Amino acid sequence: MVTLDAHGPQLLPSEIALREAVPVLYRLVGDPDFLDSHVLPHLEEAGRAEEWYVAYHRDDVPYSLQVFAWPPGTRTRIHDHSSWGAFCCVVGSILEERYERVDDGSLPDYARLKKLWRLAWRKEDGISTVLPYERGIHRVGNPEGEPAISLHLYGPRLGEIDGRDYDPSKNYVCDRPEER
Ligand SMILES: [Fe+2]
């Protein structure tokens, strides 16, 4: 059984903390006991739900560990995080679209985005990572007909907000105060 070590990474720069977190996520994803107890039990309910949701989380460590359940056809808004993050698809397939910001951030509520890439992640494809704010603007979802489950690790927030949500059809960005 993997345990999350409670030292260090919160004090490290995001790039280094993320580098330390990736092997932790690999260990969790490769741990049959962890998957049996915390991940796979959510699959059935994920098949019946209408919206994506966080099925399990623990925040009593420097990392926030979250199990995301993705019913078929669900996806997030385009968003970023005020922390680093890493996720691995454990069951099914997760589609991620990644964006970059092409304005200079000087106008309030305004952001212009350009799509960088689009990738379907399965478990064998490994771990996707984001750095805080505009270094990790993405949308994640499950366009397939079967439910999917992904395991996420987030670092500590660098600011008051959880992150920001973007609407590129209106070149709009707003703060997201709390986790959804
Ligand atoms: Fe995200």
Short mmCIF file of N, CA and C and ligand atoms in Angstrom, two decimals:
data_model
loop_
_atom_site.label_atom_id
_atom_site.label_comp_id
_atom_site.label_asym_id
_atom_site.label_seq_id
_atom_site.Cartn_x
_atom_site.Cartn_y
_atom_site.Cartn_z
N MET A 1 0.85 -1.20 0.00
CA MET A 1 0.00 0.00 0.00
C MET A 1 0.88 1.24 0.00
N VAL A 2 0.63 2.13 -0.92
CA VAL A 2 1.42 3.36 -0.99
C VAL A 2 0.88 4.37 0.01
N THR A 3 1.77 5.04 0.71
CA THR A 3 1.34 6.17 1.54
C THR A 3 1.97 7.43 0.98
N LEU A 4 1.31 8.54 1.20
CA LEU A 4 1.84 9.80 0.70
C LEU A 4 2.73 10.41 1.75
N ASP A 5 3.93 10.69 1.37
CA ASP A 5 4.90 11.25 2.29
C ASP A 5 4.55 12.69 2.60
N ALA A 6 4.62 13.05 3.89
CA ALA A 6 4.16 14.39 4.28
C ALA A 6 5.32 15.36 4.45
N HIS A 7 6.36 15.26 3.65
CA HIS A 7 7.44 16.24 3.80
C HIS A 7 7.73 16.90 2.47
N GLY A 8 8.28 18.08 2.58
CA GLY A 8 8.98 18.65 1.45
C GLY A 8 8.26 19.40 0.36
N PRO A 9 7.52 18.72 -0.50
CA PRO A 9 7.19 19.33 -1.78
C PRO A 9 6.47 20.68 -1.70
N GLN A 10 5.73 20.93 -0.61
CA GLN A 10 5.00 22.20 -0.56
C GLN A 10 5.94 23.39 -0.53
N LEU A 11 7.18 23.18 -0.12
CA LEU A 11 8.11 24.28 -0.03
C LEU A 11 8.94 24.44 -1.29
N LEU A 12 8.80 23.53 -2.21
CA LEU A 12 9.63 23.54 -3.39
C LEU A 12 8.97 24.33 -4.51
N PRO A 13 9.78 24.87 -5.43
CA PRO A 13 9.19 25.47 -6.63
C PRO A 13 8.32 24.44 -7.35
N SER A 14 7.30 24.94 -8.03
CA SER A 14 6.33 24.04 -8.65
C SER A 14 6.96 23.00 -9.56
N GLU A 15 7.95 23.43 -10.37
CA GLU A 15 8.55 22.49 -11.33
C GLU A 15 9.18 21.31 -10.60
N ILE A 16 9.85 21.60 -9.48
CA ILE A 16 10.56 20.53 -8.75
C ILE A 16 9.56 19.67 -7.98
N ALA A 17 8.59 20.32 -7.35
CA ALA A 17 7.58 19.57 -6.62
C ALA A 17 6.84 18.62 -7.55
N LEU A 18 6.53 19.12 -8.74
CA LEU A 18 5.82 18.29 -9.71
C LEU A 18 6.67 17.10 -10.12
N ARG A 19 7.96 17.32 -10.30
CA ARG A 19 8.86 16.22 -10.66
C ARG A 19 8.88 15.16 -9.55
N GLU A 20 8.76 15.60 -8.31
CA GLU A 20 8.71 14.64 -7.20
C GLU A 20 7.37 13.95 -7.12
N ALA A 21 6.32 14.63 -7.53
CA ALA A 21 4.97 14.07 -7.39
C ALA A 21 4.67 13.01 -8.44
N VAL A 22 5.27 13.14 -9.61
CA VAL A 22 4.95 12.20 -10.70
C VAL A 22 5.22 10.75 -10.31
N PRO A 23 6.38 10.44 -9.71
CA PRO A 23 6.59 9.04 -9.29
C PRO A 23 5.59 8.58 -8.22
N VAL A 24 5.14 9.50 -7.36
CA VAL A 24 4.13 9.14 -6.36
C VAL A 24 2.84 8.71 -7.07
N LEU A 25 2.47 9.47 -8.07
CA LEU A 25 1.25 9.13 -8.81
C LEU A 25 1.42 7.80 -9.54
N TYR A 26 2.58 7.57 -10.13
CA TYR A 26 2.83 6.28 -10.78
C TYR A 26 2.70 5.12 -9.79
N ARG A 27 3.22 5.34 -8.57
CA ARG A 27 3.14 4.27 -7.57
C ARG A 27 1.70 3.99 -7.19
N LEU A 28 0.91 5.05 -7.03
CA LEU A 28 -0.51 4.87 -6.68
C LEU A 28 -1.25 4.13 -7.79
N VAL A 29 -1.01 4.56 -9.02
CA VAL A 29 -1.72 3.96 -10.16
C VAL A 29 -1.32 2.49 -10.35
N GLY A 30 -0.09 2.16 -9.93
CA GLY A 30 0.38 0.79 -10.06
C GLY A 30 0.14 -0.07 -8.84
N ASP A 31 -0.58 0.47 -7.85
CA ASP A 31 -0.80 -0.26 -6.60
C ASP A 31 -2.18 -0.92 -6.62
N PRO A 32 -2.24 -2.25 -6.77
CA PRO A 32 -3.55 -2.91 -6.89
C PRO A 32 -4.43 -2.68 -5.66
N ASP A 33 -3.84 -2.64 -4.47
CA ASP A 33 -4.65 -2.42 -3.27
C ASP A 33 -5.30 -1.04 -3.29
N PHE A 34 -4.52 -0.04 -3.68
CA PHE A 34 -5.07 1.31 -3.73
C PHE A 34 -6.19 1.38 -4.77
N LEU A 35 -5.96 0.80 -5.93
CA LEU A 35 -6.98 0.85 -6.99
C LEU A 35 -8.24 0.13 -6.54
N ASP A 36 -8.07 -1.04 -5.90
CA ASP A 36 -9.24 -1.82 -5.46
C ASP A 36 -10.05 -1.07 -4.40
N SER A 37 -9.34 -0.36 -3.51
CA SER A 37 -10.07 0.25 -2.40
C SER A 37 -10.59 1.65 -2.72
N HIS A 38 -9.88 2.41 -3.54
CA HIS A 38 -10.25 3.82 -3.71
C HIS A 38 -10.68 4.22 -5.11
N VAL A 39 -10.40 3.42 -6.10
CA VAL A 39 -10.63 3.85 -7.47
C VAL A 39 -11.73 3.03 -8.14
N LEU A 40 -11.52 1.72 -8.23
CA LEU A 40 -12.43 0.89 -9.01
C LEU A 40 -13.86 0.84 -8.46
N PRO A 41 -14.07 0.97 -7.13
CA PRO A 41 -15.45 0.95 -6.64
C PRO A 41 -16.33 2.07 -7.21
N HIS A 42 -15.72 3.12 -7.76
CA HIS A 42 -16.51 4.25 -8.25
C HIS A 42 -16.97 4.07 -9.69
N LEU A 43 -16.51 3.01 -10.33
CA LEU A 43 -16.78 2.88 -11.76
C LEU A 43 -18.26 2.72 -12.07
N GLU A 44 -18.92 1.91 -11.27
CA GLU A 44 -20.33 1.63 -11.56
C GLU A 44 -21.17 2.90 -11.45
N GLU A 45 -20.94 3.63 -10.36
CA GLU A 45 -21.71 4.87 -10.18
C GLU A 45 -21.38 5.88 -11.28
N ALA A 46 -20.12 5.91 -11.70
CA ALA A 46 -19.73 6.84 -12.76
C ALA A 46 -20.50 6.56 -14.05
N GLY A 47 -20.86 5.32 -14.25
CA GLY A 47 -21.63 4.97 -15.44
C GLY A 47 -23.05 5.50 -15.41
N ARG A 48 -23.54 5.78 -14.20
CA ARG A 48 -24.93 6.24 -14.07
C ARG A 48 -25.04 7.75 -13.88
N ALA A 49 -23.95 8.41 -13.47
CA ALA A 49 -24.03 9.84 -13.15
C ALA A 49 -24.18 10.68 -14.42
N GLU A 50 -24.62 11.91 -14.24
CA GLU A 50 -24.83 12.78 -15.41
C GLU A 50 -23.70 13.78 -15.61
N GLU A 51 -22.99 14.08 -14.52
CA GLU A 51 -21.92 15.07 -14.62
C GLU A 51 -20.67 14.47 -13.97
N TRP A 52 -19.52 14.97 -14.38
CA TRP A 52 -18.28 14.48 -13.76
C TRP A 52 -18.23 14.95 -12.31
N TYR A 53 -17.52 14.23 -11.48
CA TYR A 53 -17.45 14.60 -10.07
C TYR A 53 -16.18 14.01 -9.45
N VAL A 54 -15.82 14.56 -8.29
CA VAL A 54 -14.69 14.02 -7.53
C VAL A 54 -15.24 12.95 -6.60
N ALA A 55 -14.85 11.71 -6.85
CA ALA A 55 -15.43 10.57 -6.12
C ALA A 55 -14.72 10.33 -4.79
N TYR A 56 -13.49 10.76 -4.67
CA TYR A 56 -12.73 10.53 -3.45
C TYR A 56 -11.63 11.58 -3.40
N HIS A 57 -11.40 12.12 -2.21
CA HIS A 57 -10.23 13.00 -2.10
C HIS A 57 -9.70 12.99 -0.68
N ARG A 58 -8.43 13.25 -0.57
CA ARG A 58 -7.85 13.51 0.75
C ARG A 58 -6.87 14.66 0.63
N ASP A 59 -7.00 15.57 1.59
CA ASP A 59 -6.20 16.79 1.55
C ASP A 59 -5.33 16.92 2.79
N ASP A 60 -5.11 15.81 3.47
CA ASP A 60 -4.35 15.88 4.72
C ASP A 60 -2.87 15.69 4.49
N VAL A 61 -2.45 15.94 3.31
CA VAL A 61 -1.04 15.78 2.94
C VAL A 61 -0.65 17.02 2.13
N PRO A 62 0.62 17.24 1.88
CA PRO A 62 0.98 18.40 1.05
C PRO A 62 0.35 18.33 -0.33
N TYR A 63 0.06 17.13 -0.77
CA TYR A 63 -0.67 16.98 -2.01
C TYR A 63 -2.15 16.87 -1.72
N SER A 64 -2.96 17.25 -2.69
CA SER A 64 -4.37 16.89 -2.66
C SER A 64 -4.55 15.74 -3.64
N LEU A 65 -5.01 14.62 -3.13
CA LEU A 65 -5.21 13.43 -3.96
C LEU A 65 -6.70 13.33 -4.28
N GLN A 66 -7.04 13.24 -5.57
CA GLN A 66 -8.45 13.22 -5.96
C GLN A 66 -8.71 12.16 -7.02
N VAL A 67 -9.79 11.43 -6.84
CA VAL A 67 -10.25 10.47 -7.84
C VAL A 67 -11.40 11.13 -8.60
N PHE A 68 -11.24 11.31 -9.90
CA PHE A 68 -12.28 11.91 -10.73
C PHE A 68 -13.05 10.81 -11.44
N ALA A 69 -14.37 10.93 -11.39
CA ALA A 69 -15.23 10.00 -12.14
C ALA A 69 -15.83 10.74 -13.32
N TRP A 70 -15.75 10.12 -14.49
CA TRP A 70 -16.16 10.76 -15.74
C TRP A 70 -17.24 9.92 -16.42
N PRO A 71 -18.50 10.27 -16.23
CA PRO A 71 -19.54 9.59 -17.00
C PRO A 71 -19.32 9.87 -18.50
N PRO A 72 -19.86 9.02 -19.36
CA PRO A 72 -19.71 9.25 -20.79
C PRO A 72 -20.19 10.65 -21.19
N GLY A 73 -19.42 11.32 -22.04
CA GLY A 73 -19.85 12.60 -22.61
C GLY A 73 -19.68 13.80 -21.69
N THR A 74 -18.95 13.68 -20.60
CA THR A 74 -18.79 14.82 -19.70
C THR A 74 -17.41 15.44 -19.87
N ARG A 75 -17.32 16.74 -19.59
CA ARG A 75 -16.02 17.41 -19.66
C ARG A 75 -16.06 18.66 -18.80
N THR A 76 -14.88 19.13 -18.44
CA THR A 76 -14.76 20.35 -17.64
C THR A 76 -14.87 21.56 -18.56
N ARG A 77 -14.96 22.73 -17.94
CA ARG A 77 -14.72 23.95 -18.69
C ARG A 77 -13.22 24.06 -18.98
N ILE A 78 -12.85 25.02 -19.82
CA ILE A 78 -11.43 25.32 -19.98
C ILE A 78 -11.00 26.08 -18.73
N HIS A 79 -9.93 25.63 -18.11
CA HIS A 79 -9.59 26.18 -16.81
C HIS A 79 -8.09 26.06 -16.54
N ASP A 80 -7.66 26.75 -15.50
CA ASP A 80 -6.33 26.47 -14.97
C ASP A 80 -6.43 26.29 -13.47
N HIS A 81 -5.29 26.11 -12.84
CA HIS A 81 -5.24 25.83 -11.40
C HIS A 81 -4.23 26.78 -10.76
N SER A 82 -4.45 27.09 -9.49
CA SER A 82 -3.47 27.92 -8.78
C SER A 82 -2.38 27.05 -8.15
N SER A 83 -2.24 25.84 -8.63
CA SER A 83 -1.23 24.91 -8.13
C SER A 83 -0.70 24.09 -9.30
N TRP A 84 0.37 23.34 -9.05
CA TRP A 84 0.74 22.34 -10.04
C TRP A 84 -0.24 21.17 -9.93
N GLY A 85 -0.29 20.34 -10.95
CA GLY A 85 -1.17 19.18 -10.90
C GLY A 85 -0.66 18.10 -11.83
N ALA A 86 -1.07 16.87 -11.55
CA ALA A 86 -0.71 15.74 -12.40
C ALA A 86 -1.87 14.76 -12.37
N PHE A 87 -2.17 14.17 -13.52
CA PHE A 87 -3.23 13.16 -13.51
C PHE A 87 -2.86 11.99 -14.40
N CYS A 88 -3.46 10.85 -14.06
CA CYS A 88 -3.30 9.65 -14.87
C CYS A 88 -4.67 9.02 -15.05
N CYS A 89 -5.02 8.70 -16.25
CA CYS A 89 -6.27 7.98 -16.50
C CYS A 89 -6.08 6.54 -16.01
N VAL A 90 -7.02 6.04 -15.25
CA VAL A 90 -6.88 4.69 -14.69
C VAL A 90 -7.81 3.71 -15.39
N VAL A 91 -9.00 4.17 -15.71
CA VAL A 91 -9.97 3.32 -16.41
C VAL A 91 -10.51 4.12 -17.59
N GLY A 92 -10.61 3.49 -18.76
CA GLY A 92 -11.17 4.16 -19.93
C GLY A 92 -10.17 5.10 -20.56
N SER A 93 -10.67 6.22 -21.05
CA SER A 93 -9.84 7.16 -21.80
C SER A 93 -10.28 8.59 -21.47
N ILE A 94 -9.30 9.46 -21.31
CA ILE A 94 -9.56 10.87 -20.99
C ILE A 94 -8.99 11.73 -22.11
N LEU A 95 -9.81 12.62 -22.63
CA LEU A 95 -9.35 13.53 -23.67
C LEU A 95 -8.95 14.86 -23.03
N GLU A 96 -7.74 15.29 -23.31
CA GLU A 96 -7.26 16.57 -22.78
C GLU A 96 -6.95 17.51 -23.94
N GLU A 97 -7.45 18.74 -23.83
CA GLU A 97 -7.10 19.80 -24.77
C GLU A 97 -6.27 20.83 -24.01
N ARG A 98 -5.14 21.21 -24.55
CA ARG A 98 -4.27 22.14 -23.85
C ARG A 98 -4.19 23.46 -24.63
N TYR A 99 -4.19 24.56 -23.89
CA TYR A 99 -4.23 25.90 -24.48
C TYR A 99 -3.07 26.74 -23.97
N GLU A 100 -2.73 27.75 -24.77
CA GLU A 100 -1.83 28.78 -24.26
C GLU A 100 -2.51 30.13 -24.39
N ARG A 101 -2.08 31.04 -23.54
CA ARG A 101 -2.65 32.38 -23.53
C ARG A 101 -1.82 33.25 -24.44
N VAL A 102 -2.47 33.97 -25.37
CA VAL A 102 -1.71 34.77 -26.32
C VAL A 102 -1.86 36.27 -26.08
N ASP A 103 -2.68 36.68 -25.09
CA ASP A 103 -2.70 38.10 -24.71
C ASP A 103 -1.70 38.30 -23.56
N ASP A 104 -1.49 39.55 -23.17
CA ASP A 104 -0.47 39.79 -22.14
C ASP A 104 -1.03 39.83 -20.72
N GLY A 105 -2.32 39.55 -20.56
CA GLY A 105 -2.90 39.48 -19.22
C GLY A 105 -3.16 40.83 -18.58
N SER A 106 -3.04 41.91 -19.34
CA SER A 106 -3.14 43.25 -18.73
C SER A 106 -4.59 43.73 -18.61
N LEU A 107 -5.51 43.13 -19.36
CA LEU A 107 -6.91 43.60 -19.30
C LEU A 107 -7.71 42.72 -18.35
N PRO A 108 -8.54 43.34 -17.48
CA PRO A 108 -9.33 42.53 -16.55
C PRO A 108 -10.37 41.68 -17.28
N ASP A 109 -10.56 40.47 -16.82
CA ASP A 109 -11.57 39.54 -17.35
C ASP A 109 -11.35 39.16 -18.82
N TYR A 110 -10.19 39.46 -19.34
CA TYR A 110 -9.94 39.22 -20.76
C TYR A 110 -8.78 38.25 -20.93
N ALA A 111 -9.00 37.22 -21.76
CA ALA A 111 -7.92 36.30 -22.09
C ALA A 111 -8.16 35.76 -23.50
N ARG A 112 -7.12 35.76 -24.29
CA ARG A 112 -7.23 35.18 -25.62
C ARG A 112 -6.41 33.88 -25.63
N LEU A 113 -7.05 32.81 -26.07
CA LEU A 113 -6.40 31.49 -26.00
C LEU A 113 -6.13 30.94 -27.39
N LYS A 114 -5.09 30.13 -27.46
CA LYS A 114 -4.79 29.38 -28.68
C LYS A 114 -4.66 27.91 -28.29
N LYS A 115 -5.29 27.05 -29.05
CA LYS A 115 -5.20 25.62 -28.72
C LYS A 115 -3.83 25.09 -29.11
N LEU A 116 -3.19 24.38 -28.17
CA LEU A 116 -1.85 23.86 -28.42
C LEU A 116 -1.89 22.42 -28.89
N TRP A 117 -2.62 21.59 -28.18
CA TRP A 117 -2.69 20.18 -28.57
C TRP A 117 -3.91 19.51 -27.94
N ARG A 118 -4.15 18.30 -28.41
CA ARG A 118 -5.31 17.53 -27.99
C ARG A 118 -4.84 16.08 -27.93
N LEU A 119 -5.00 15.45 -26.78
CA LEU A 119 -4.48 14.09 -26.62
C LEU A 119 -5.48 13.23 -25.88
N ALA A 120 -5.64 12.00 -26.32
CA ALA A 120 -6.43 11.03 -25.58
C ALA A 120 -5.46 10.23 -24.70
N TRP A 121 -5.73 10.23 -23.40
CA TRP A 121 -4.87 9.54 -22.45
C TRP A 121 -5.53 8.25 -21.98
N ARG A 122 -4.82 7.16 -22.11
CA ARG A 122 -5.20 5.92 -21.44
C ARG A 122 -4.13 5.62 -20.40
N LYS A 123 -4.40 4.63 -19.56
CA LYS A 123 -3.47 4.37 -18.46
C LYS A 123 -2.03 4.19 -18.95
N GLU A 124 -1.88 3.45 -20.05
CA GLU A 124 -0.54 3.13 -20.53
C GLU A 124 0.17 4.35 -21.13
N ASP A 125 -0.56 5.44 -21.35
CA ASP A 125 0.06 6.64 -21.92
C ASP A 125 0.78 7.49 -20.87
N GLY A 126 0.61 7.15 -19.60
CA GLY A 126 1.36 7.85 -18.56
C GLY A 126 0.62 9.03 -17.97
N ILE A 127 1.40 10.01 -17.51
CA ILE A 127 0.88 11.09 -16.67
C ILE A 127 0.96 12.42 -17.39
N SER A 128 -0.11 13.16 -17.30
CA SER A 128 -0.14 14.53 -17.83
C SER A 128 0.06 15.51 -16.67
N THR A 129 0.82 16.56 -16.91
CA THR A 129 1.11 17.51 -15.82
C THR A 129 0.78 18.94 -16.24
N VAL A 130 0.39 19.73 -15.25
CA VAL A 130 0.20 21.18 -15.47
C VAL A 130 0.97 21.95 -14.39
N LEU A 131 1.46 23.12 -14.77
CA LEU A 131 2.05 24.05 -13.82
C LEU A 131 1.01 25.13 -13.50
N PRO A 132 1.23 25.94 -12.47
CA PRO A 132 0.19 26.88 -12.06
C PRO A 132 -0.21 27.90 -13.14
N TYR A 133 -1.47 28.32 -13.03
CA TYR A 133 -2.04 29.40 -13.86
C TYR A 133 -1.82 29.15 -15.35
N GLU A 134 -1.33 30.16 -16.10
CA GLU A 134 -1.34 30.03 -17.57
C GLU A 134 -0.37 28.99 -18.09
N ARG A 135 0.39 28.37 -17.20
CA ARG A 135 1.28 27.29 -17.66
C ARG A 135 0.57 25.93 -17.62
N GLY A 136 -0.76 25.98 -17.44
CA GLY A 136 -1.50 24.72 -17.46
C GLY A 136 -2.97 24.92 -17.76
N ILE A 137 -3.26 25.63 -18.84
CA ILE A 137 -4.67 25.87 -19.21
C ILE A 137 -5.15 24.66 -20.02
N HIS A 138 -6.22 24.04 -19.55
CA HIS A 138 -6.67 22.85 -20.25
C HIS A 138 -8.16 22.58 -20.04
N ARG A 139 -8.64 21.64 -20.82
CA ARG A 139 -9.97 21.09 -20.64
C ARG A 139 -9.81 19.58 -20.65
N VAL A 140 -10.51 18.90 -19.74
CA VAL A 140 -10.39 17.46 -19.61
C VAL A 140 -11.78 16.86 -19.68
N GLY A 141 -11.91 15.73 -20.35
CA GLY A 141 -13.23 15.13 -20.42
C GLY A 141 -13.20 13.71 -20.96
N ASN A 142 -14.37 13.15 -21.06
CA ASN A 142 -14.53 11.77 -21.51
C ASN A 142 -15.57 11.72 -22.62
N PRO A 143 -15.13 11.82 -23.87
CA PRO A 143 -16.10 11.82 -24.97
C PRO A 143 -16.57 10.41 -25.35
N GLU A 144 -16.00 9.40 -24.71
CA GLU A 144 -16.34 8.02 -25.10
C GLU A 144 -17.67 7.59 -24.49
N GLY A 145 -18.13 6.44 -24.90
CA GLY A 145 -19.41 5.92 -24.44
C GLY A 145 -19.34 5.13 -23.14
N GLU A 146 -18.14 4.94 -22.61
CA GLU A 146 -17.95 4.19 -21.36
C GLU A 146 -17.44 5.15 -20.29
N PRO A 147 -17.76 4.89 -19.01
CA PRO A 147 -17.24 5.75 -17.95
C PRO A 147 -15.72 5.65 -17.85
N ALA A 148 -15.11 6.71 -17.34
CA ALA A 148 -13.66 6.73 -17.15
C ALA A 148 -13.37 7.21 -15.73
N ILE A 149 -12.20 6.81 -15.24
CA ILE A 149 -11.75 7.23 -13.91
C ILE A 149 -10.31 7.74 -14.05
N SER A 150 -10.02 8.85 -13.41
CA SER A 150 -8.64 9.33 -13.41
C SER A 150 -8.23 9.71 -11.99
N LEU A 151 -6.93 9.61 -11.76
CA LEU A 151 -6.37 9.90 -10.45
C LEU A 151 -5.51 11.16 -10.57
N HIS A 152 -5.75 12.13 -9.67
CA HIS A 152 -5.11 13.44 -9.77
C HIS A 152 -4.36 13.77 -8.49
N LEU A 153 -3.20 14.37 -8.65
CA LEU A 153 -2.47 14.94 -7.52
C LEU A 153 -2.29 16.43 -7.78
N TYR A 154 -2.64 17.26 -6.79
CA TYR A 154 -2.43 18.70 -6.90
C TYR A 154 -1.54 19.15 -5.76
N GLY A 155 -0.72 20.15 -6.05
CA GLY A 155 0.09 20.76 -5.01
C GLY A 155 -0.69 21.81 -4.25
N PRO A 156 -0.03 22.47 -3.30
CA PRO A 156 -0.71 23.53 -2.56
C PRO A 156 -0.99 24.73 -3.46
N ARG A 157 -2.09 25.41 -3.18
CA ARG A 157 -2.43 26.61 -3.93
C ARG A 157 -1.37 27.69 -3.74
N LEU A 158 -1.08 28.40 -4.82
CA LEU A 158 -0.14 29.52 -4.72
C LEU A 158 -0.87 30.82 -4.40
N GLY A 159 -2.20 30.83 -4.50
CA GLY A 159 -2.97 32.04 -4.21
C GLY A 159 -4.25 31.70 -3.50
N GLU A 160 -5.12 32.69 -3.38
CA GLU A 160 -6.39 32.50 -2.67
C GLU A 160 -7.36 31.64 -3.47
N ILE A 161 -7.31 31.77 -4.77
CA ILE A 161 -8.32 31.10 -5.61
C ILE A 161 -7.90 29.68 -5.96
N ASP A 162 -8.88 28.89 -6.40
CA ASP A 162 -8.61 27.52 -6.84
C ASP A 162 -8.00 27.52 -8.24
N GLY A 163 -8.36 28.55 -9.03
CA GLY A 163 -7.87 28.66 -10.40
C GLY A 163 -8.74 29.62 -11.16
N ARG A 164 -8.72 29.50 -12.48
CA ARG A 164 -9.54 30.40 -13.31
C ARG A 164 -10.24 29.59 -14.39
N ASP A 165 -11.42 30.09 -14.78
CA ASP A 165 -12.17 29.48 -15.87
C ASP A 165 -12.14 30.41 -17.08
N TYR A 166 -12.06 29.81 -18.26
CA TYR A 166 -11.93 30.57 -19.50
C TYR A 166 -13.10 30.27 -20.44
N ASP A 167 -13.51 31.29 -21.18
CA ASP A 167 -14.48 31.09 -22.25
C ASP A 167 -13.91 31.74 -23.51
N PRO A 168 -13.23 30.95 -24.36
CA PRO A 168 -12.57 31.55 -25.53
C PRO A 168 -13.55 32.12 -26.55
N SER A 169 -14.83 31.71 -26.51
CA SER A 169 -15.78 32.28 -27.47
C SER A 169 -16.04 33.76 -27.17
N LYS A 170 -15.78 34.16 -25.91
CA LYS A 170 -15.96 35.58 -25.54
C LYS A 170 -14.64 36.20 -25.07
N ASN A 171 -13.55 35.50 -25.29
CA ASN A 171 -12.25 35.97 -24.77
C ASN A 171 -12.34 36.36 -23.30
N TYR A 172 -12.98 35.51 -22.54
CA TYR A 172 -13.31 35.84 -21.15
C TYR A 172 -12.57 34.92 -20.19
N VAL A 173 -12.13 35.49 -19.08
CA VAL A 173 -11.55 34.69 -17.99
C VAL A 173 -12.07 35.22 -16.66
N CYS A 174 -12.34 34.33 -15.72
CA CYS A 174 -12.75 34.76 -14.39
C CYS A 174 -12.14 33.84 -13.34
N ASP A 175 -12.00 34.38 -12.13
CA ASP A 175 -11.48 33.57 -11.03
C ASP A 175 -12.48 32.47 -10.66
N ARG A 176 -11.95 31.37 -10.20
CA ARG A 176 -12.77 30.28 -9.65
C ARG A 176 -12.38 30.16 -8.17
N PRO A 177 -13.20 30.74 -7.29
CA PRO A 177 -12.78 30.83 -5.88
C PRO A 177 -12.62 29.47 -5.22
N GLU A 178 -13.55 28.56 -5.49
CA GLU A 178 -13.53 27.28 -4.79
C GLU A 178 -13.45 26.13 -5.77
N GLU A 179 -13.02 24.99 -5.26
CA GLU A 179 -13.05 23.77 -6.06
C GLU A 179 -14.48 23.44 -6.43
N ARG A 180 -14.65 22.98 -7.67
CA ARG A 180 -16.00 22.57 -8.07
C ARG A 180 -16.29 21.19 -7.54
FE FE B 1 -7.56 20.75 -14.50
#
